[in-house]
Short mmCIF file of C-alpha atoms in Angstrom, two decimals:
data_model
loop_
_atom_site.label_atom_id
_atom_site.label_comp_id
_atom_site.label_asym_id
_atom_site.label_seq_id
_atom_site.Cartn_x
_atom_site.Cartn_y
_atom_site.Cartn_z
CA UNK A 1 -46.19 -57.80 18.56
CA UNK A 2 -45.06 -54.57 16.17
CA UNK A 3 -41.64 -55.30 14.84
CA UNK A 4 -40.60 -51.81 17.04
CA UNK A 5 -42.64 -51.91 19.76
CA UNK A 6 -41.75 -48.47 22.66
CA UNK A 7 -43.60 -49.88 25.68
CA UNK A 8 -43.90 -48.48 29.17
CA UNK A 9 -43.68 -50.32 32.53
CA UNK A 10 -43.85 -49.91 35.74
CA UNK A 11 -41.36 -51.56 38.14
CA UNK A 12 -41.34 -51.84 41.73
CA UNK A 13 -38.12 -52.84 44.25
CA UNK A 14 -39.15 -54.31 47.59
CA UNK A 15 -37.27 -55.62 50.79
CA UNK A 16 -36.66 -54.58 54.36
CA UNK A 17 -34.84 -51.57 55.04
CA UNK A 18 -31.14 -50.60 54.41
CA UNK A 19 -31.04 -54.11 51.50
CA UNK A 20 -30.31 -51.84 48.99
CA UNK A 21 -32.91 -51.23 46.72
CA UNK A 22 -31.94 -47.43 46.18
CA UNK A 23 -28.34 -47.96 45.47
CA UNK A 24 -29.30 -50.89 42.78
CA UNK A 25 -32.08 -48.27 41.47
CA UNK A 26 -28.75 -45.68 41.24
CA UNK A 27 -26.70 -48.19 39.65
CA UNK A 28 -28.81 -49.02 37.25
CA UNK A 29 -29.98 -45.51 36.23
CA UNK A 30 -26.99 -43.05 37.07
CA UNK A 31 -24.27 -45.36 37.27
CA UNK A 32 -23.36 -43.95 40.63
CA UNK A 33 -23.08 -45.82 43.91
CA UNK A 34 -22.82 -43.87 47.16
CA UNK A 35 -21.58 -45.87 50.75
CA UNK A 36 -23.43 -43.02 52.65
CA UNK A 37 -26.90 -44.51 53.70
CA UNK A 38 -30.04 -42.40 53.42
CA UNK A 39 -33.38 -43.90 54.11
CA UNK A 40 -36.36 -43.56 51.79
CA UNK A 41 -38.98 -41.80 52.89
CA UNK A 42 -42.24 -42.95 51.03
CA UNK A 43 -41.65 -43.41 47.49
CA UNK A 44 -39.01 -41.88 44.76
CA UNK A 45 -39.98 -42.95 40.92
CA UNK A 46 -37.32 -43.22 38.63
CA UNK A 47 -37.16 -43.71 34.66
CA UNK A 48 -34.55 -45.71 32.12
CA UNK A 49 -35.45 -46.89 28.67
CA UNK A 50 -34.24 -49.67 27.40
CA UNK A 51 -33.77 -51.97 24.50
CA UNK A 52 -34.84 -55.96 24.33
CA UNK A 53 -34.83 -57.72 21.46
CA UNK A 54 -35.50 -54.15 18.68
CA UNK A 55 -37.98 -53.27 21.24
CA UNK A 56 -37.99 -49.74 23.50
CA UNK A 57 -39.46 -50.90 27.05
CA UNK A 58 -39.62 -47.31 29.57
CA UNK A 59 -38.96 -48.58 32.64
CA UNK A 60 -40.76 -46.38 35.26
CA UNK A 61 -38.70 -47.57 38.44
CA UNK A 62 -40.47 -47.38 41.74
CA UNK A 63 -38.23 -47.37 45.03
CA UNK A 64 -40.52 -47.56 47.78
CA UNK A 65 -39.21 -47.05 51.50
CA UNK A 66 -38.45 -51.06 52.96
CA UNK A 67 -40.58 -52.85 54.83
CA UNK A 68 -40.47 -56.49 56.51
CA UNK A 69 -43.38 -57.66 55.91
CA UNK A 70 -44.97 -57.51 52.44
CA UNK A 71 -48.58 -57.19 53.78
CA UNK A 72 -46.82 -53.61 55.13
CA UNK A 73 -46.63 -52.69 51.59
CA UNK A 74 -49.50 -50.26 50.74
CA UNK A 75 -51.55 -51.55 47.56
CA UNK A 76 -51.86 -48.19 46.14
CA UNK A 77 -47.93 -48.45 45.26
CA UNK A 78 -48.04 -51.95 43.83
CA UNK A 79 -51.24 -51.82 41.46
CA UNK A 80 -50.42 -51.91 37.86
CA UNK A 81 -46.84 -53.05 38.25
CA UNK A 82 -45.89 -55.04 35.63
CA UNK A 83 -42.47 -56.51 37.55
CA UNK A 84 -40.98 -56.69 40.95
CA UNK A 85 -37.83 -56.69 42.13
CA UNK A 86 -37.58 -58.05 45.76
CA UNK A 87 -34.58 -57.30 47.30
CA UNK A 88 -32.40 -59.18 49.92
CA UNK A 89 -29.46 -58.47 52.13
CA UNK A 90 -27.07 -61.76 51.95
CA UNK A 91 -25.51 -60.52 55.50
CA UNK A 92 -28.65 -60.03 57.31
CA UNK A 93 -30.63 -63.55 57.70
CA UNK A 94 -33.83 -61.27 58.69
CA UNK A 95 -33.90 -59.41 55.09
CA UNK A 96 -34.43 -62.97 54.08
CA UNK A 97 -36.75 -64.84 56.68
CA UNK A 98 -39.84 -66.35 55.28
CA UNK A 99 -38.90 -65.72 51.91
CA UNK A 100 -40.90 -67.59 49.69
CA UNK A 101 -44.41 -66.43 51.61
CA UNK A 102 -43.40 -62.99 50.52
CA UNK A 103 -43.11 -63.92 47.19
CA UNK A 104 -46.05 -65.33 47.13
CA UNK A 105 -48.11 -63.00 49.03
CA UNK A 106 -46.88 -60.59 46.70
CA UNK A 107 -47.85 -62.63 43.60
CA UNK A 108 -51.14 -62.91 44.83
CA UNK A 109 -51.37 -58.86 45.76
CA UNK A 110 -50.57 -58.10 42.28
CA UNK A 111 -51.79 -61.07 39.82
CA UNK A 112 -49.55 -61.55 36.69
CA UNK A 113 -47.21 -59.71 37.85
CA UNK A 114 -43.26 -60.94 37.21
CA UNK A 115 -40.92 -61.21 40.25
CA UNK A 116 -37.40 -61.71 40.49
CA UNK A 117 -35.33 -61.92 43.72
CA UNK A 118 -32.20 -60.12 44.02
CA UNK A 119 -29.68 -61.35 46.72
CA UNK A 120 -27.50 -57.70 46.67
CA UNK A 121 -24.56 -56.77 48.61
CA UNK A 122 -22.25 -60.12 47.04
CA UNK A 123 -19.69 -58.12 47.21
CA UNK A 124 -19.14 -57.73 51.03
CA UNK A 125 -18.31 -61.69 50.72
CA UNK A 126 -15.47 -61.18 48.89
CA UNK A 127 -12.06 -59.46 50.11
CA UNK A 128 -10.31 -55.95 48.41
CA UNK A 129 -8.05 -57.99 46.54
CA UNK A 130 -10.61 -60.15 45.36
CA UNK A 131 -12.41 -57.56 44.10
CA UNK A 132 -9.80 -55.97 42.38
CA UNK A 133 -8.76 -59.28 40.51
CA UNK A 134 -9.39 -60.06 36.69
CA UNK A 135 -11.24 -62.99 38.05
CA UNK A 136 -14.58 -63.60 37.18
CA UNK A 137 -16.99 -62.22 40.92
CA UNK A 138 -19.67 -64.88 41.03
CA UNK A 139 -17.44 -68.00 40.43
CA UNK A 140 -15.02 -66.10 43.35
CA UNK A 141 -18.83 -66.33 45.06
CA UNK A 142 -19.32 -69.70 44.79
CA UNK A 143 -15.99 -71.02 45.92
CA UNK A 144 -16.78 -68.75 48.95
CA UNK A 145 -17.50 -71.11 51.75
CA UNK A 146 -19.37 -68.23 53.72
CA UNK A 147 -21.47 -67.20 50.87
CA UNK A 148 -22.53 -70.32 49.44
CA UNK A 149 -23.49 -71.76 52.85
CA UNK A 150 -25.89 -68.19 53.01
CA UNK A 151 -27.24 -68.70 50.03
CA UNK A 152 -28.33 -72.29 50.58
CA UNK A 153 -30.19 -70.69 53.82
CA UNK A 154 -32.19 -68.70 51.06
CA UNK A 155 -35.76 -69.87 51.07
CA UNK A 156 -36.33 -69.56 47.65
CA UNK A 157 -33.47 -69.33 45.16
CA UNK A 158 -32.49 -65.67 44.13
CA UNK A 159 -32.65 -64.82 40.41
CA UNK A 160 -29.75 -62.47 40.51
CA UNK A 161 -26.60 -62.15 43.00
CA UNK A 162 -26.12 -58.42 43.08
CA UNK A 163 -23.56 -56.07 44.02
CA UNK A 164 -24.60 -52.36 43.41
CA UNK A 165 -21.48 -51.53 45.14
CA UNK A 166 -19.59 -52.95 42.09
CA UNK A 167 -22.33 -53.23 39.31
CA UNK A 168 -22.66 -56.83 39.69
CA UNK A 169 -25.27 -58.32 37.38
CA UNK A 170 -27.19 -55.02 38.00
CA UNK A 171 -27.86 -54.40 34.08
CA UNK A 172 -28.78 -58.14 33.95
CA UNK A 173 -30.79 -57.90 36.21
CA UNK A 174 -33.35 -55.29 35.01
CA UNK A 175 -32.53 -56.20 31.35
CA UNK A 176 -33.91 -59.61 32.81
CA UNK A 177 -37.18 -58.69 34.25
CA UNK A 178 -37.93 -56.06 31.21
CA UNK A 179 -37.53 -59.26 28.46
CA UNK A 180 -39.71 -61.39 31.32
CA UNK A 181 -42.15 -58.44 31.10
CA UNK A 182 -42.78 -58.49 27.30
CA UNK A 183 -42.98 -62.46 26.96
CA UNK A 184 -45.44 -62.72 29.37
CA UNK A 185 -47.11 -59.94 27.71
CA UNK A 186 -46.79 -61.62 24.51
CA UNK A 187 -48.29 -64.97 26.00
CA UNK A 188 -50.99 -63.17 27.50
CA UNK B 1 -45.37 5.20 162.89
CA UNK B 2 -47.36 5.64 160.21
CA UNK B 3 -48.72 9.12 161.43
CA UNK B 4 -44.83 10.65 160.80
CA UNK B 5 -45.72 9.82 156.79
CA UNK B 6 -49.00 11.56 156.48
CA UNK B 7 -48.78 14.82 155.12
CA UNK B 8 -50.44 18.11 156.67
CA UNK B 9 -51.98 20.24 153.53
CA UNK B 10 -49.10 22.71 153.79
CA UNK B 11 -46.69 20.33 153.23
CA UNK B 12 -48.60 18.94 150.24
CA UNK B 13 -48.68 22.59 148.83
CA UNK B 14 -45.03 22.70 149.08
CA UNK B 15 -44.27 19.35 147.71
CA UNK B 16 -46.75 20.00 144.48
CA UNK B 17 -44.53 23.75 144.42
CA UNK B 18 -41.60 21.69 144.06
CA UNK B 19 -42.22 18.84 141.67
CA UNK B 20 -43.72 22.23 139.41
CA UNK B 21 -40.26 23.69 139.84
CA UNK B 22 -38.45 20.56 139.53
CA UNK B 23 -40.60 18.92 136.10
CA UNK B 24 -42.08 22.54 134.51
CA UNK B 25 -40.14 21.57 131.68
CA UNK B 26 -41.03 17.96 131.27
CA UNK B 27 -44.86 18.82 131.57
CA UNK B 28 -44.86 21.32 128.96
CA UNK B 29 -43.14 18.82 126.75
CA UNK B 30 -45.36 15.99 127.87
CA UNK B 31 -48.58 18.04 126.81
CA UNK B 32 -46.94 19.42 123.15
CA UNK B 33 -46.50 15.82 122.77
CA UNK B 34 -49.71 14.75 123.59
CA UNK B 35 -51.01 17.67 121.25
CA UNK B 36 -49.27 16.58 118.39
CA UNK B 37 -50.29 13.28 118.44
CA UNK B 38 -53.90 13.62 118.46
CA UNK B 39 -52.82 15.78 115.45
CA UNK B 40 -51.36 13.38 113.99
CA UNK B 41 -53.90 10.47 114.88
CA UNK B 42 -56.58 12.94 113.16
CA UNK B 43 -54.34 12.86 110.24
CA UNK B 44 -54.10 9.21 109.76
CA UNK B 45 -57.85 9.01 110.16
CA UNK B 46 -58.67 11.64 107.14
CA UNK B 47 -57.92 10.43 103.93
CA UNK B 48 -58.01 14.16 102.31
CA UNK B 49 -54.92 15.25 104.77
CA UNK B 50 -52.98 11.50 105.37
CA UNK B 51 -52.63 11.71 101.27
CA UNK B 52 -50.39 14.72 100.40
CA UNK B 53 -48.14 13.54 102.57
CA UNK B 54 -47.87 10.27 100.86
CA UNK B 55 -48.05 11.04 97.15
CA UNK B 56 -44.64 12.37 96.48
CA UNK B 57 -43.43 8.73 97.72
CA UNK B 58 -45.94 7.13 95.73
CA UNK B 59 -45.00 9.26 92.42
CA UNK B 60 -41.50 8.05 92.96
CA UNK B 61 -42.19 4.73 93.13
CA UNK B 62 -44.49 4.83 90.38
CA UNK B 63 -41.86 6.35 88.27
CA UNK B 64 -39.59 3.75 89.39
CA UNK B 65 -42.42 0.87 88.08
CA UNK B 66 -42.61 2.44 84.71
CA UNK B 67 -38.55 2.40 84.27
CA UNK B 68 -38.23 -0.51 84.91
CA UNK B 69 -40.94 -2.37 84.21
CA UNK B 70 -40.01 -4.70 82.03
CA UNK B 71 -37.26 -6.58 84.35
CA UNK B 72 -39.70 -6.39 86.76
CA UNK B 73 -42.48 -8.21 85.60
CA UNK B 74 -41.58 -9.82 82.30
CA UNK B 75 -41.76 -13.73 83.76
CA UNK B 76 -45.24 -12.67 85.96
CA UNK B 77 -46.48 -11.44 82.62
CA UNK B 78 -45.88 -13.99 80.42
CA UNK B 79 -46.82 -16.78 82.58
CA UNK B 80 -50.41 -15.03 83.05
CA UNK B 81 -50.82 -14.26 79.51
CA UNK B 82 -49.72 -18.00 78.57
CA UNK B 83 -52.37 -19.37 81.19
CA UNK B 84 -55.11 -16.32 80.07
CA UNK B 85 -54.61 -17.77 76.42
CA UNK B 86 -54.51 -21.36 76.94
CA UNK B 87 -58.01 -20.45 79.74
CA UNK B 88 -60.01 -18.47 77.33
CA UNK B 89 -58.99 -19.45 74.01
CA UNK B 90 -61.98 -18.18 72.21
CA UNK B 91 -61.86 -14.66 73.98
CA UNK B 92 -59.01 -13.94 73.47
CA UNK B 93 -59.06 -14.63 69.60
CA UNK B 94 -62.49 -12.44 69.90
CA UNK B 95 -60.29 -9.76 70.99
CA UNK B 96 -57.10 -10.68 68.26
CA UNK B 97 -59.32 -11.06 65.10
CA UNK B 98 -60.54 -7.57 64.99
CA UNK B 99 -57.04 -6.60 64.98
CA UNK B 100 -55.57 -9.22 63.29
CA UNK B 101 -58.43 -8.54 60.11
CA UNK B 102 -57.61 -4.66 59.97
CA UNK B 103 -53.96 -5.51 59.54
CA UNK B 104 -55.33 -8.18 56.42
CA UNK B 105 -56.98 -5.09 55.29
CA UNK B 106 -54.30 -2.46 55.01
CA UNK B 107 -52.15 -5.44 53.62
CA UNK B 108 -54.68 -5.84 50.67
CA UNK B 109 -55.28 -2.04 50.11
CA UNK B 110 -51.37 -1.57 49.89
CA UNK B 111 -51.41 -5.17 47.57
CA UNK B 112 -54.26 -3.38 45.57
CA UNK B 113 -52.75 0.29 45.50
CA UNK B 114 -49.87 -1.49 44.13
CA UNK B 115 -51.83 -3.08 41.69
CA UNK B 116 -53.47 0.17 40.56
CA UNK B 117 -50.16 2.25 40.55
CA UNK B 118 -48.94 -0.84 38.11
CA UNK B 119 -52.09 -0.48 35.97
CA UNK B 120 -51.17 3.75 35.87
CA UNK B 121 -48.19 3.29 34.85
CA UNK B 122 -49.07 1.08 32.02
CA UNK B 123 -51.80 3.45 30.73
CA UNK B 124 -49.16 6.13 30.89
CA UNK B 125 -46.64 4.17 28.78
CA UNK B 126 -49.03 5.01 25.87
CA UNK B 127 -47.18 4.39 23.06
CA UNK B 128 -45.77 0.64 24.01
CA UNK B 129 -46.98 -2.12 21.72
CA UNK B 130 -48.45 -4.16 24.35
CA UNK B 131 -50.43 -0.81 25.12
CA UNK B 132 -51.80 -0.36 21.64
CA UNK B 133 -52.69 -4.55 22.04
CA UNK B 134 -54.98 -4.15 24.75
CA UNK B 135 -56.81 -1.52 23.60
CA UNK B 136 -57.23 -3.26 20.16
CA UNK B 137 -58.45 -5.76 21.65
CA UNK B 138 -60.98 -4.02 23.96
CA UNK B 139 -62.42 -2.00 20.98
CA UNK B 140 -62.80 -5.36 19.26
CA UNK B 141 -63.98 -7.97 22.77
CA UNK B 142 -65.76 -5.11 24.19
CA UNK B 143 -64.41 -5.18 27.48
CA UNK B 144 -63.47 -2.23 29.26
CA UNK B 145 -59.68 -1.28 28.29
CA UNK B 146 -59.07 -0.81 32.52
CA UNK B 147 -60.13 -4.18 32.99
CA UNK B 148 -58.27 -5.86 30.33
CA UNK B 149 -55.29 -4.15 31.82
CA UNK B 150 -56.45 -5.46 35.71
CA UNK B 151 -56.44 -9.54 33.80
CA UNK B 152 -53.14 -8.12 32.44
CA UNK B 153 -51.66 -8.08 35.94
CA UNK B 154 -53.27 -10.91 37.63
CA UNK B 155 -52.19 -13.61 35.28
CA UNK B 156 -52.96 -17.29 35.71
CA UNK B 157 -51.39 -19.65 33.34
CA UNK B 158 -51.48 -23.22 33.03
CA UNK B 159 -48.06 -24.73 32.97
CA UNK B 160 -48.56 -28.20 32.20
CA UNK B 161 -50.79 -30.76 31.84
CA UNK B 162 -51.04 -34.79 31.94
CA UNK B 163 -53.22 -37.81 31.31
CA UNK B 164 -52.23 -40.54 33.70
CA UNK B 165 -53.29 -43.79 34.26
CA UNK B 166 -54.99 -44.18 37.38
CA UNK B 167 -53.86 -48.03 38.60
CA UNK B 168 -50.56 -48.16 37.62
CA UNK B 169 -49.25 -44.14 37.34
CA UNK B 170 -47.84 -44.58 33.81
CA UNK B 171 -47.93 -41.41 31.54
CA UNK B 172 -50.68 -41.42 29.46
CA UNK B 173 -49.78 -37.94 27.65
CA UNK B 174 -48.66 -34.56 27.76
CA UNK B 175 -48.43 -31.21 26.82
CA UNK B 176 -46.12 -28.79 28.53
CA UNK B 177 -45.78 -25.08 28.15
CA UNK B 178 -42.57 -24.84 29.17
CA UNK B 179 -41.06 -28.29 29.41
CA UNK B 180 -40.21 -28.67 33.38
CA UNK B 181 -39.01 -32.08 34.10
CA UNK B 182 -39.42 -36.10 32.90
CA UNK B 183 -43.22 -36.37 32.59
CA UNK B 184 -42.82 -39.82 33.19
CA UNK B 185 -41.54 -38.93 36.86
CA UNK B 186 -44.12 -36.32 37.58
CA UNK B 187 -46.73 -39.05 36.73
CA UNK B 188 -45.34 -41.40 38.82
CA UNK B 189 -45.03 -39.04 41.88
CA UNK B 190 -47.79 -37.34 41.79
CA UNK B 191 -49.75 -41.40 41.63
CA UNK B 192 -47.64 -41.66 44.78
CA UNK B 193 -48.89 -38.78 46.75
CA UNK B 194 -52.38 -38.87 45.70
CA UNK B 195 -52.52 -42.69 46.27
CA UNK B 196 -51.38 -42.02 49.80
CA UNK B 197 -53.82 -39.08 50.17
CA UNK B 198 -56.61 -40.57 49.38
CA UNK B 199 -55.52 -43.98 51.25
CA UNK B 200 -54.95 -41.83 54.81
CA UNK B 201 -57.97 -39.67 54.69
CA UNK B 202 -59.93 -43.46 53.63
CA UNK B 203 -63.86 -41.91 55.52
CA UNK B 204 -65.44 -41.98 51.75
CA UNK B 205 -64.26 -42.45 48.16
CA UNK B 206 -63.09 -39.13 47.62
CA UNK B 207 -60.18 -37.75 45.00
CA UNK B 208 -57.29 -36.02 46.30
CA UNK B 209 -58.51 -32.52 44.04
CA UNK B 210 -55.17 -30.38 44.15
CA UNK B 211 -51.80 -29.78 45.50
CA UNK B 212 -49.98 -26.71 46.50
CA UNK B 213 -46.46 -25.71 46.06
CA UNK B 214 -45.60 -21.95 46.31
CA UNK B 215 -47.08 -20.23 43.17
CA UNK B 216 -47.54 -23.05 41.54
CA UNK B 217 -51.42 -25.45 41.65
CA UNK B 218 -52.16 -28.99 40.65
CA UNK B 219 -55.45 -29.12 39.74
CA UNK B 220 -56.59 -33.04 39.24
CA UNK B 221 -59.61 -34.43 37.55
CA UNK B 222 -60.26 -38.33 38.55
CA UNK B 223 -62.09 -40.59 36.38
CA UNK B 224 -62.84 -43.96 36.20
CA UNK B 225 -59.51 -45.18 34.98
CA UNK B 226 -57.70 -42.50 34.40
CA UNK B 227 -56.83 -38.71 36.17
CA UNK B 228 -55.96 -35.38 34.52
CA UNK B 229 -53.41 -33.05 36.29
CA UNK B 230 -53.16 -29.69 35.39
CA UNK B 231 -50.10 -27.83 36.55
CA UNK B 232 -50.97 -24.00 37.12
CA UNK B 233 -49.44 -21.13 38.10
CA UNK B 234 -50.89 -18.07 39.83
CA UNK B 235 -53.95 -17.23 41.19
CA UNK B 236 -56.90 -19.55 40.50
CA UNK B 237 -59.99 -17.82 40.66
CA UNK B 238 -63.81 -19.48 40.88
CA UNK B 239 -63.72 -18.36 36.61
CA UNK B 240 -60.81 -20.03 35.84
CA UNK B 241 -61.28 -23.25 37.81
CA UNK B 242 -65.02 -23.25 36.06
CA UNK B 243 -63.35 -22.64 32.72
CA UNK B 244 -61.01 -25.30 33.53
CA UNK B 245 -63.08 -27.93 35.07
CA UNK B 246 -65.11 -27.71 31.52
CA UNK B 247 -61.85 -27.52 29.26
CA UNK B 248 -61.21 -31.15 30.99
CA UNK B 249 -64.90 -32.42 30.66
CA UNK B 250 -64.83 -31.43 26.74
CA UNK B 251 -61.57 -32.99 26.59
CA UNK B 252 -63.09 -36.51 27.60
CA UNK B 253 -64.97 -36.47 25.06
CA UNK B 254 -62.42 -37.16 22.42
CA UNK B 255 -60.82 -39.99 24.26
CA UNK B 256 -61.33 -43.51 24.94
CA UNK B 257 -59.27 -45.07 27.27
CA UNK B 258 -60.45 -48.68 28.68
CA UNK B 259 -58.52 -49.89 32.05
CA UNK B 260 -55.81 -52.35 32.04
CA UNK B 261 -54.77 -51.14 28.99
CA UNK B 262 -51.05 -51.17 27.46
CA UNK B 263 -49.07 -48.05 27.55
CA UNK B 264 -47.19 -47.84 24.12
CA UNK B 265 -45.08 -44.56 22.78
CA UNK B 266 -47.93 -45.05 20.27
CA UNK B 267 -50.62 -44.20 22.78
CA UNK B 268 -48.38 -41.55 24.72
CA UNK B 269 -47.86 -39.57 21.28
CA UNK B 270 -51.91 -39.81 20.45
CA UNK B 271 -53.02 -38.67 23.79
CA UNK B 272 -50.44 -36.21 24.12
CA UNK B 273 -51.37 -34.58 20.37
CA UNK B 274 -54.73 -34.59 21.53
CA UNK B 275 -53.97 -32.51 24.45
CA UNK B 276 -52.12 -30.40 22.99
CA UNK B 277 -55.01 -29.86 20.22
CA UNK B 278 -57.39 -29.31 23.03
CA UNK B 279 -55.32 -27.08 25.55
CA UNK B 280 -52.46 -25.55 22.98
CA UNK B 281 -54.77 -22.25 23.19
CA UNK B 282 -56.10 -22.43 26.97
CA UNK B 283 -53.90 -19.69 28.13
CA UNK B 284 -54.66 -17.41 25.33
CA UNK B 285 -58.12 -17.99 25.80
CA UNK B 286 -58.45 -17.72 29.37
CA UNK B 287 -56.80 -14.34 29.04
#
């Protein structure tokens, strides 16, 4: 690769409705988050650059409107993506049902293409207080009794436990999937 | 015993004397009546003398009707109409167009008398600069100095203009007049839409061609593995969309773009130089 490579890729969020894939897309790119719910109609494309390793990578975000079922998903939206983010709700057991035959529909729909599951909405787990404490969210998480009993009723293991609410590995997250994006690039 | 009843014929005379003197009046009254009403029965059964009698009724009523028509019959009406219309579609859009098309008439003549009053005015303003311009250049192109000024006033520009990748939407390049918004957005979108387009209207392969928004026209080019949108605004005409649709053609030639490939800044900034080499002057041009 060019010692400064400025790449562009296109990124896709899936999941079933109301999981949160436009408030992690506003997160991420405005650094807003809004309680108010507001469906997606269709698609809405967004765009952050970012920087891995010296390297610019334009992330061209697509939020597409949820969907249960991946098969749902029209092609036309997923050709050429380069990474998918496939969102789940940890307090709805449906946004997670079947989980791993998603994936790997999904894999198969798009070839090469990297996925990463994000298990948003962590923060509803976790009291006011809680949230509001120095401590450190995820190990709060994981001496949850609640949560950790939900996520070991996750099909497949989730990459990232999100919170767009509070920013929760949100930056990781994406960060994540662009660095994925240019190794397997590189290996390819 | 009977025999004491019947009369003798002078007693009949004097009975007959008596009712006369006793009913004169009646009689006379009975046969005026009588009179009158085969008058009036002759009347009745003559149209020419039963109808002046009735017309002054009728004229108020009529008058009546026309004040207040409205209250009158407004539910009747509108319920016939709705079921005449939804009956005889096709008749009754015989009778509309004819109407309907003048009033498309005098809206063009008063669109066009505008235009002309526009194009006065300018030729009056004689000593502006963009006055002295045109007529330059029709001395120099040739073409009549009215008609230059008639292009003047029905201007079509192109806005913007991108190369996108057809699979995945990324921005191939771009050259903007007058820098709207993220290209990279547009590009994205615009796969979006057309991708759903073509995907809902599936019968053959065919290419969503352009989009519409107020004054503004996306004109779009497919290829093989990439599309060319061209934002413009104003009125297209058959010229323009000719001069256009070759612009784009010519513009292939100067680029080779395989599929799959990698979208660098590298890339963007070639494609978009090229494009702006190629349609920098378009506008001018066209004009």
């Amino acid at each position: 690769m060019d010692s400064t490579k400025w790449i562009s890729k296109k990124v896709a969020l899936l999941g079933s409705h109301a999981v949160g894939k436009t408030s992690l897309i506003s997160r991420f790119v405005y650094q807003k988050f809004s309680d108010k719910y507001l469906t997606t109609i269709g698609l809405k494309v967004d765009k952050k650059t970012v920087e891995i390793n010296g390297h610019r990578v334009d992330l061209v975000i697509w939020d597409i409107a949820g969907r249960d079922n991946t098969s749902e998903v029209p092609y036309y939206y997923l050709r050429g993506c380069s990474g998918i983010i496939y969102v789940i709700d940890t307090t709805r057991d449906s946004t997670f049902e079947k989980l791993d035959l998603k994936i790997k529909e999904l894999q198969e729909m798009v070839p090469g293409v990297e996925v990463v599951i994000a298990a948003n909405k962590a923060d509803l787990f976790l009291s006011e207080e809680e949230l509001d404490s120095e401590k450190d969210t995820v190990e709060l998480l994981m001496q949850n009794a609640e949560f950790v009993k939900t996520l070991g009723g996750i099909p497949l293991k989730p990459h990232y436990i999100t919170s767009a609410k509070t920013g929760l590995n949100v930056e990781n997250m994406f960060l994540g999937l662009a660095n994925s994006m240019l190794s397997s690039e590189k290996e390819g | 015993m009977a025999t004491d009843h019947i009369l003798q014929e002078p007693e009949k005379q004097k009975l007959e004397q008596l009712r006369i003197l006793l009913f004169e009046e009646q009689i006379e009254l009975q046969e005026n009546m009588i009179v009158k009403i085969q008058a009036l029965e002759e009347e009745i059964s003559v149209p020419e003398k039963f109808e002046p009698h009735l017309e002054p009724h009728f004229e108020k009523h009529i008058e009546f009707l026309k004040a207040n028509f409205p209250e009158l019959f407004r539910n009747s009406l509108a319920k016939a109409l709705e079921e005449q219309i939804a009956e005889s579609n096709d008749t009754i859009i015989n009778a509309l167009y004819p109407i309907i098309g003048k009033m498309i008439t005098r809206y063009i003549k008063a669109e066009l008398e505008k235009l002309s009053q526009r194009i006065d005015d300018a030729q009056r303003d004689l000593f502006s600069i963009q006055n002295w311009k045109l007529r330059i250049k029709s001395f120099v192109t040739g073409i009549p100095y009215r008609e230059l000024l008639m292009r003047d006033n029905l201007v079509v520009n192109m806005e913007e203009v991108f190369l996108i990748d057809n699979e995945s939407g990324l921005l191939l390049g771009h050259h903007s007049f007058n820098n709207l918004m993220d290209p990279d957005m547009i590009a994205g979108m615009l796969t979006g839409i057309k991708g759903f387009v073509e995907h809902a209207f599936q019968q053959d392969a065919q290419d969503l061609e352009t989009v519409e928004y107020e004054k503004y026209k996306i004109v779009i080019n497919t290829f093989q593995n990439f599309y060319i949108a061209s934002v413009v605004s104003g009125t297209i005409s058959p010229d323009f969309k000719d001069h256009l649709d070759e612009e784009v053609l010519d513009f292939l030639k100067s680029v080779k773009l395989s599929s799959h490939m990698e979208v660098t800044a590298s890339l963007q900034q070639e494609m978009s130089e090229k494009l702006k080499e190629h349609f920098h002057g378009f506008n001018q041009v066209d004009q």
